[in-house]
PDB file of C-alpha atoms in Angstrom:
ATOM      1  CA  UNK A   1       0.000   0.000   0.000  1.00  0.00           C
ATOM      2  CA  UNK A   2       1.419   3.353  -1.031  1.00  0.00           C
ATOM      3  CA  UNK A   3       0.170   6.080   1.304  1.00  0.00           C
ATOM      4  CA  UNK A   4       2.029   8.853  -0.489  1.00  0.00           C
ATOM      5  CA  UNK A   5       0.507   7.792  -3.798  1.00  0.00           C
ATOM      6  CA  UNK A   6      -2.943   8.822  -2.614  1.00  0.00           C
ATOM      7  CA  UNK A   7      -2.734  12.452  -1.454  1.00  0.00           C
ATOM      8  CA  UNK A   8      -6.514  13.077  -1.183  1.00  0.00           C
ATOM      9  CA  UNK A   9      -7.194  10.459   1.520  1.00  0.00           C
ATOM     10  CA  UNK A  10      -4.058  11.526   3.398  1.00  0.00           C
ATOM     11  CA  UNK A  11      -5.161  15.153   3.268  1.00  0.00           C
ATOM     12  CA  UNK A  12      -8.652  14.268   4.491  1.00  0.00           C
ATOM     13  CA  UNK A  13      -7.351  12.212   7.408  1.00  0.00           C
ATOM     14  CA  UNK A  14      -4.749  14.865   8.246  1.00  0.00           C
ATOM     15  CA  UNK A  15      -7.370  17.613   8.147  1.00  0.00           C
ATOM     16  CA  UNK A  16      -9.717  15.630  10.357  1.00  0.00           C
ATOM     17  CA  UNK A  17      -6.958  15.007  12.900  1.00  0.00           C
ATOM     18  CA  UNK A  18      -6.027  18.691  12.911  1.00  0.00           C
ATOM     19  CA  UNK A  19      -9.666  19.598  13.517  1.00  0.00           C
ATOM     20  CA  UNK A  20      -9.963  17.135  16.408  1.00  0.00           C
ATOM     21  CA  UNK A  21      -6.800  18.492  18.011  1.00  0.00           C
ATOM     22  CA  UNK A  22      -7.917  22.111  17.521  1.00  0.00           C
ATOM     23  CA  UNK A  23     -11.392  21.491  18.958  1.00  0.00           C
ATOM     24  CA  UNK A  24      -9.948  19.708  21.963  1.00  0.00           C
ATOM     25  CA  UNK A  25      -7.420  22.442  22.637  1.00  0.00           C
ATOM     26  CA  UNK A  26      -7.888  24.867  25.489  1.00  0.00           C
ATOM     27  CA  UNK A  27      -6.041  27.525  23.531  1.00  0.00           C
ATOM     28  CA  UNK A  28      -2.935  27.185  25.653  1.00  0.00           C
ATOM     29  CA  UNK A  29      -4.750  28.113  28.825  1.00  0.00           C
ATOM     30  CA  UNK A  30      -3.429  26.544  31.983  1.00  0.00           C
ATOM     31  CA  UNK A  31      -6.294  27.660  34.197  1.00  0.00           C
ATOM     32  CA  UNK A  32      -8.037  24.856  35.994  1.00  0.00           C
ATOM     33  CA  UNK A  33     -10.704  27.081  37.533  1.00  0.00           C
ATOM     34  CA  UNK A  34     -14.182  27.754  36.221  1.00  0.00           C
ATOM     35  CA  UNK A  35     -14.576  29.714  33.027  1.00  0.00           C
ATOM     36  CA  UNK A  36     -15.361  33.383  33.431  1.00  0.00           C
ATOM     37  CA  UNK A  37     -18.481  34.401  31.572  1.00  0.00           C
ATOM     38  CA  UNK A  38     -18.303  37.324  29.178  1.00  0.00           C
ATOM     39  CA  UNK A  39     -22.091  37.687  29.374  1.00  0.00           C
ATOM     40  CA  UNK A  40     -22.924  36.778  25.770  1.00  0.00           C
ATOM     41  CA  UNK A  41     -25.928  34.810  24.545  1.00  0.00           C
ATOM     42  CA  UNK A  42     -23.583  31.900  23.807  1.00  0.00           C
ATOM     43  CA  UNK A  43     -22.559  31.895  27.485  1.00  0.00           C
ATOM     44  CA  UNK A  44     -26.218  31.743  28.510  1.00  0.00           C
ATOM     45  CA  UNK A  45     -26.872  28.822  26.160  1.00  0.00           C
ATOM     46  CA  UNK A  46     -23.774  27.033  27.502  1.00  0.00           C
ATOM     47  CA  UNK A  47     -25.027  27.470  31.062  1.00  0.00           C
ATOM     48  CA  UNK A  48     -28.297  25.744  30.134  1.00  0.00           C
ATOM     49  CA  UNK A  49     -26.453  22.640  28.946  1.00  0.00           C
ATOM     50  CA  UNK A  50     -24.884  22.066  32.374  1.00  0.00           C
ATOM     51  CA  UNK A  51     -26.827  19.880  34.796  1.00  0.00           C
ATOM     52  CA  UNK A  52     -27.251  21.629  38.131  1.00  0.00           C
ATOM     53  CA  UNK A  53     -28.845  18.778  40.103  1.00  0.00           C
ATOM     54  CA  UNK A  54     -32.376  18.418  41.385  1.00  0.00           C
ATOM     55  CA  UNK A  55     -33.976  19.411  38.069  1.00  0.00           C
ATOM     56  CA  UNK A  56     -35.985  16.196  37.850  1.00  0.00           C
ATOM     57  CA  UNK A  57     -37.570  16.711  41.269  1.00  0.00           C
ATOM     58  CA  UNK A  58     -39.688  19.640  40.047  1.00  0.00           C
ATOM     59  CA  UNK A  59     -42.507  17.336  38.911  1.00  0.00           C
ATOM     60  CA  UNK A  60     -43.464  14.014  40.471  1.00  0.00           C
ATOM     61  CA  UNK A  61     -43.469  10.696  38.669  1.00  0.00           C
ATOM     62  CA  UNK A  62     -47.276  10.586  38.921  1.00  0.00           C
ATOM     63  CA  UNK A  63     -47.699  14.073  37.428  1.00  0.00           C
ATOM     64  CA  UNK A  64     -45.588  13.155  34.410  1.00  0.00           C
ATOM     65  CA  UNK A  65     -46.993   9.635  33.987  1.00  0.00           C
ATOM     66  CA  UNK A  66     -50.520  11.060  34.010  1.00  0.00           C
ATOM     67  CA  UNK A  67     -49.654  13.031  30.845  1.00  0.00           C
ATOM     68  CA  UNK A  68     -47.261  10.828  28.823  1.00  0.00           C
ATOM     69  CA  UNK A  69     -47.586   7.408  30.427  1.00  0.00           C
ATOM     70  CA  UNK A  70     -44.569   5.256  31.316  1.00  0.00           C
ATOM     71  CA  UNK A  71     -41.388   7.311  30.975  1.00  0.00           C
ATOM     72  CA  UNK A  72     -37.650   7.327  31.552  1.00  0.00           C
ATOM     73  CA  UNK A  73     -37.887   8.992  34.985  1.00  0.00           C
ATOM     74  CA  UNK A  74     -36.359  12.248  33.720  1.00  0.00           C
ATOM     75  CA  UNK A  75     -32.992  13.291  32.343  1.00  0.00           C
ATOM     76  CA  UNK A  76     -31.175  16.625  32.157  1.00  0.00           C
ATOM     77  CA  UNK A  77     -32.621  18.598  29.228  1.00  0.00           C
ATOM     78  CA  UNK A  78     -29.678  19.850  27.175  1.00  0.00           C
ATOM     79  CA  UNK A  79     -31.955  21.973  24.962  1.00  0.00           C
ATOM     80  CA  UNK A  80     -33.878  23.943  27.620  1.00  0.00           C
ATOM     81  CA  UNK A  81     -32.035  23.145  30.826  1.00  0.00           C
ATOM     82  CA  UNK A  82     -33.995  21.587  33.650  1.00  0.00           C
ATOM     83  CA  UNK A  83     -35.406  18.102  33.145  1.00  0.00           C
ATOM     84  CA  UNK A  84     -37.111  16.278  30.293  1.00  0.00           C
ATOM     85  CA  UNK A  85     -39.219  13.173  30.836  1.00  0.00           C
ATOM     86  CA  UNK A  86     -39.569  11.055  27.703  1.00  0.00           C
ATOM     87  CA  UNK A  87     -42.257   8.418  27.163  1.00  0.00           C
ATOM     88  CA  UNK A  88     -40.881   4.882  26.925  1.00  0.00           C
ATOM     89  CA  UNK A  89     -43.882   3.515  25.053  1.00  0.00           C
ATOM     90  CA  UNK A  90     -42.490   4.556  21.677  1.00  0.00           C
ATOM     91  CA  UNK A  91     -43.885   6.950  19.114  1.00  0.00           C
ATOM     92  CA  UNK A  92     -47.550   7.907  19.284  1.00  0.00           C
ATOM     93  CA  UNK A  93     -48.889   9.309  16.015  1.00  0.00           C
ATOM     94  CA  UNK A  94     -45.260   9.649  14.893  1.00  0.00           C
ATOM     95  CA  UNK A  95     -44.173  11.548  18.012  1.00  0.00           C
ATOM     96  CA  UNK A  96     -42.288  10.401  21.089  1.00  0.00           C
ATOM     97  CA  UNK A  97     -44.082  12.297  23.830  1.00  0.00           C
ATOM     98  CA  UNK A  98     -42.139  14.297  26.407  1.00  0.00           C
ATOM     99  CA  UNK A  99     -42.545  16.900  29.156  1.00  0.00           C
ATOM    100  CA  UNK A 100     -39.858  19.436  30.120  1.00  0.00           C
ATOM    101  CA  UNK A 101     -39.685  21.620  33.225  1.00  0.00           C
ATOM    102  CA  UNK A 102     -36.996  24.210  33.787  1.00  0.00           C
ATOM    103  CA  UNK A 103     -35.981  27.280  35.778  1.00  0.00           C
ATOM    104  CA  UNK A 104     -33.624  29.657  33.985  1.00  0.00           C
ATOM    105  CA  UNK A 105     -31.904  32.939  34.706  1.00  0.00           C
ATOM    106  CA  UNK A 106     -33.123  35.879  32.629  1.00  0.00           C
ATOM    107  CA  UNK A 107     -30.105  35.607  30.266  1.00  0.00           C
ATOM    108  CA  UNK A 108     -30.610  31.855  29.775  1.00  0.00           C
ATOM    109  CA  UNK A 109     -34.332  32.380  29.218  1.00  0.00           C
ATOM    110  CA  UNK A 110     -33.754  35.072  26.593  1.00  0.00           C
ATOM    111  CA  UNK A 111     -31.266  32.805  24.783  1.00  0.00           C
ATOM    112  CA  UNK A 112     -33.408  29.649  24.489  1.00  0.00           C
ATOM    113  CA  UNK A 113     -37.101  30.265  25.199  1.00  0.00           C
ATOM    114  CA  UNK A 114     -39.781  30.352  22.515  1.00  0.00           C
ATOM    115  CA  UNK A 115     -41.906  33.178  23.864  1.00  0.00           C
ATOM    116  CA  UNK A 116     -45.484  33.196  22.674  1.00  0.00           C
ATOM    117  CA  UNK A 117     -48.602  35.153  23.460  1.00  0.00           C
ATOM    118  CA  UNK A 118     -49.821  36.207  26.920  1.00  0.00           C
ATOM    119  CA  UNK A 119     -51.926  33.510  28.575  1.00  0.00           C
ATOM    120  CA  UNK A 120     -54.033  33.347  31.736  1.00  0.00           C
ATOM    121  CA  UNK A 121     -54.622  30.484  34.132  1.00  0.00           C
ATOM    122  CA  UNK A 122     -51.082  29.723  35.220  1.00  0.00           C
ATOM    123  CA  UNK A 123     -49.026  32.642  36.544  1.00  0.00           C
ATOM    124  CA  UNK A 124     -48.863  36.420  36.221  1.00  0.00           C
ATOM    125  CA  UNK A 125     -46.904  37.386  33.118  1.00  0.00           C
ATOM    126  CA  UNK A 126     -47.120  33.915  31.558  1.00  0.00           C
ATOM    127  CA  UNK A 127     -46.754  33.418  27.806  1.00  0.00           C
ATOM    128  CA  UNK A 128     -47.538  30.346  25.722  1.00  0.00           C
ATOM    129  CA  UNK A 129     -46.077  29.410  22.335  1.00  0.00           C
ATOM    130  CA  UNK A 130     -48.532  27.170  20.475  1.00  0.00           C
ATOM    131  CA  UNK A 131     -46.008  25.931  17.901  1.00  0.00           C
ATOM    132  CA  UNK A 132     -43.512  24.650  20.463  1.00  0.00           C
ATOM    133  CA  UNK A 133     -45.939  23.918  23.316  1.00  0.00           C
ATOM    134  CA  UNK A 134     -43.920  26.127  25.693  1.00  0.00           C
ATOM    135  CA  UNK A 135     -45.296  28.022  28.684  1.00  0.00           C
ATOM    136  CA  UNK A 136     -42.966  30.575  30.320  1.00  0.00           C
ATOM    137  CA  UNK A 137     -43.493  32.834  33.325  1.00  0.00           C
ATOM    138  CA  UNK A 138     -41.403  34.913  35.734  1.00  0.00           C
ATOM    139  CA  UNK A 139     -40.683  33.112  38.989  1.00  0.00           C
ATOM    140  CA  UNK A 140     -38.400  33.357  42.033  1.00  0.00           C
ATOM    141  CA  UNK A 141     -36.054  36.344  42.149  1.00  0.00           C
ATOM    142  CA  UNK A 142     -36.074  37.274  38.462  1.00  0.00           C
ATOM    143  CA  UNK A 143     -35.714  33.741  37.098  1.00  0.00           C
ATOM    144  CA  UNK A 144     -38.072  32.281  34.516  1.00  0.00           C
ATOM    145  CA  UNK A 145     -39.909  28.975  34.759  1.00  0.00           C
ATOM    146  CA  UNK A 146     -40.834  26.958  31.720  1.00  0.00           C
ATOM    147  CA  UNK A 147     -42.921  23.936  30.827  1.00  0.00           C
ATOM    148  CA  UNK A 148     -42.722  22.349  27.385  1.00  0.00           C
ATOM    149  CA  UNK A 149     -45.398  19.844  26.453  1.00  0.00           C
ATOM    150  CA  UNK A 150     -44.652  17.623  23.471  1.00  0.00           C
ATOM    151  CA  UNK A 151     -47.689  15.353  23.209  1.00  0.00           C
ATOM    152  CA  UNK A 152     -49.512  13.902  20.216  1.00  0.00           C
ATOM    153  CA  UNK A 153     -52.797  15.713  20.954  1.00  0.00           C
ATOM    154  CA  UNK A 154     -52.129  19.391  20.115  1.00  0.00           C
ATOM    155  CA  UNK A 155     -55.537  20.345  21.509  1.00  0.00           C
ATOM    156  CA  UNK A 156     -54.441  19.357  25.020  1.00  0.00           C
ATOM    157  CA  UNK A 157     -50.915  20.881  25.034  1.00  0.00           C
ATOM    158  CA  UNK A 158     -51.917  24.292  26.336  1.00  0.00           C
ATOM    159  CA  UNK A 159     -54.142  22.866  29.094  1.00  0.00           C
ATOM    160  CA  UNK A 160     -51.407  20.470  30.214  1.00  0.00           C
ATOM    161  CA  UNK A 161     -48.755  23.218  30.112  1.00  0.00           C
ATOM    162  CA  UNK A 162     -50.978  25.543  32.140  1.00  0.00           C
ATOM    163  CA  UNK A 163     -51.732  22.863  34.739  1.00  0.00           C
ATOM    164  CA  UNK A 164     -48.083  21.806  35.090  1.00  0.00           C
ATOM    165  CA  UNK A 165     -47.039  25.470  35.157  1.00  0.00           C
ATOM    166  CA  UNK A 166     -49.149  25.951  38.285  1.00  0.00           C
ATOM    167  CA  UNK A 167     -47.464  22.931  39.850  1.00  0.00           C
ATOM    168  CA  UNK A 168     -43.980  24.205  38.959  1.00  0.00           C
ATOM    169  CA  UNK A 169     -44.772  27.707  40.207  1.00  0.00           C
ATOM    170  CA  UNK A 170     -45.772  26.250  43.575  1.00  0.00           C
ATOM    171  CA  UNK A 171     -42.458  24.385  43.918  1.00  0.00           C
ATOM    172  CA  UNK A 172     -39.899  27.063  43.108  1.00  0.00           C
TER     173      UNK A 172
END
């Protein structure tokens, strides 16, 4: 086998290795402490992806099971922060049902939330986005609470989000 006789594959492999090394680099930094935030939207999104602990205790197993049936017990939600419970019964009408509950700082909220129209029945200042099934409202000390309902019956999403929003509001 002549490696030098095939420059394209060598260049592709070499480029891929360079990319892996560059992405894994810390830019020469020797700091072992926590990163200092520059306050950008990217920093807020990065903060959401970090599990903080206790996120999956915001709703009970019964509250979630009542909506989506048997589920995975909750996992850290890397899209919205907080916790996402995913149905284990498989797809229903082409959709794997899930419920998310989260509490975000104002910066995190502004970076990831789908803010809809004002809605009543859950909390003062609540908004609901019909397309994404997301309910958001201000809660504890300037933070924002969110419930995302991803169920196969779009007619029930808002009612479920409103009901679970009341539960979440009472626990934070």
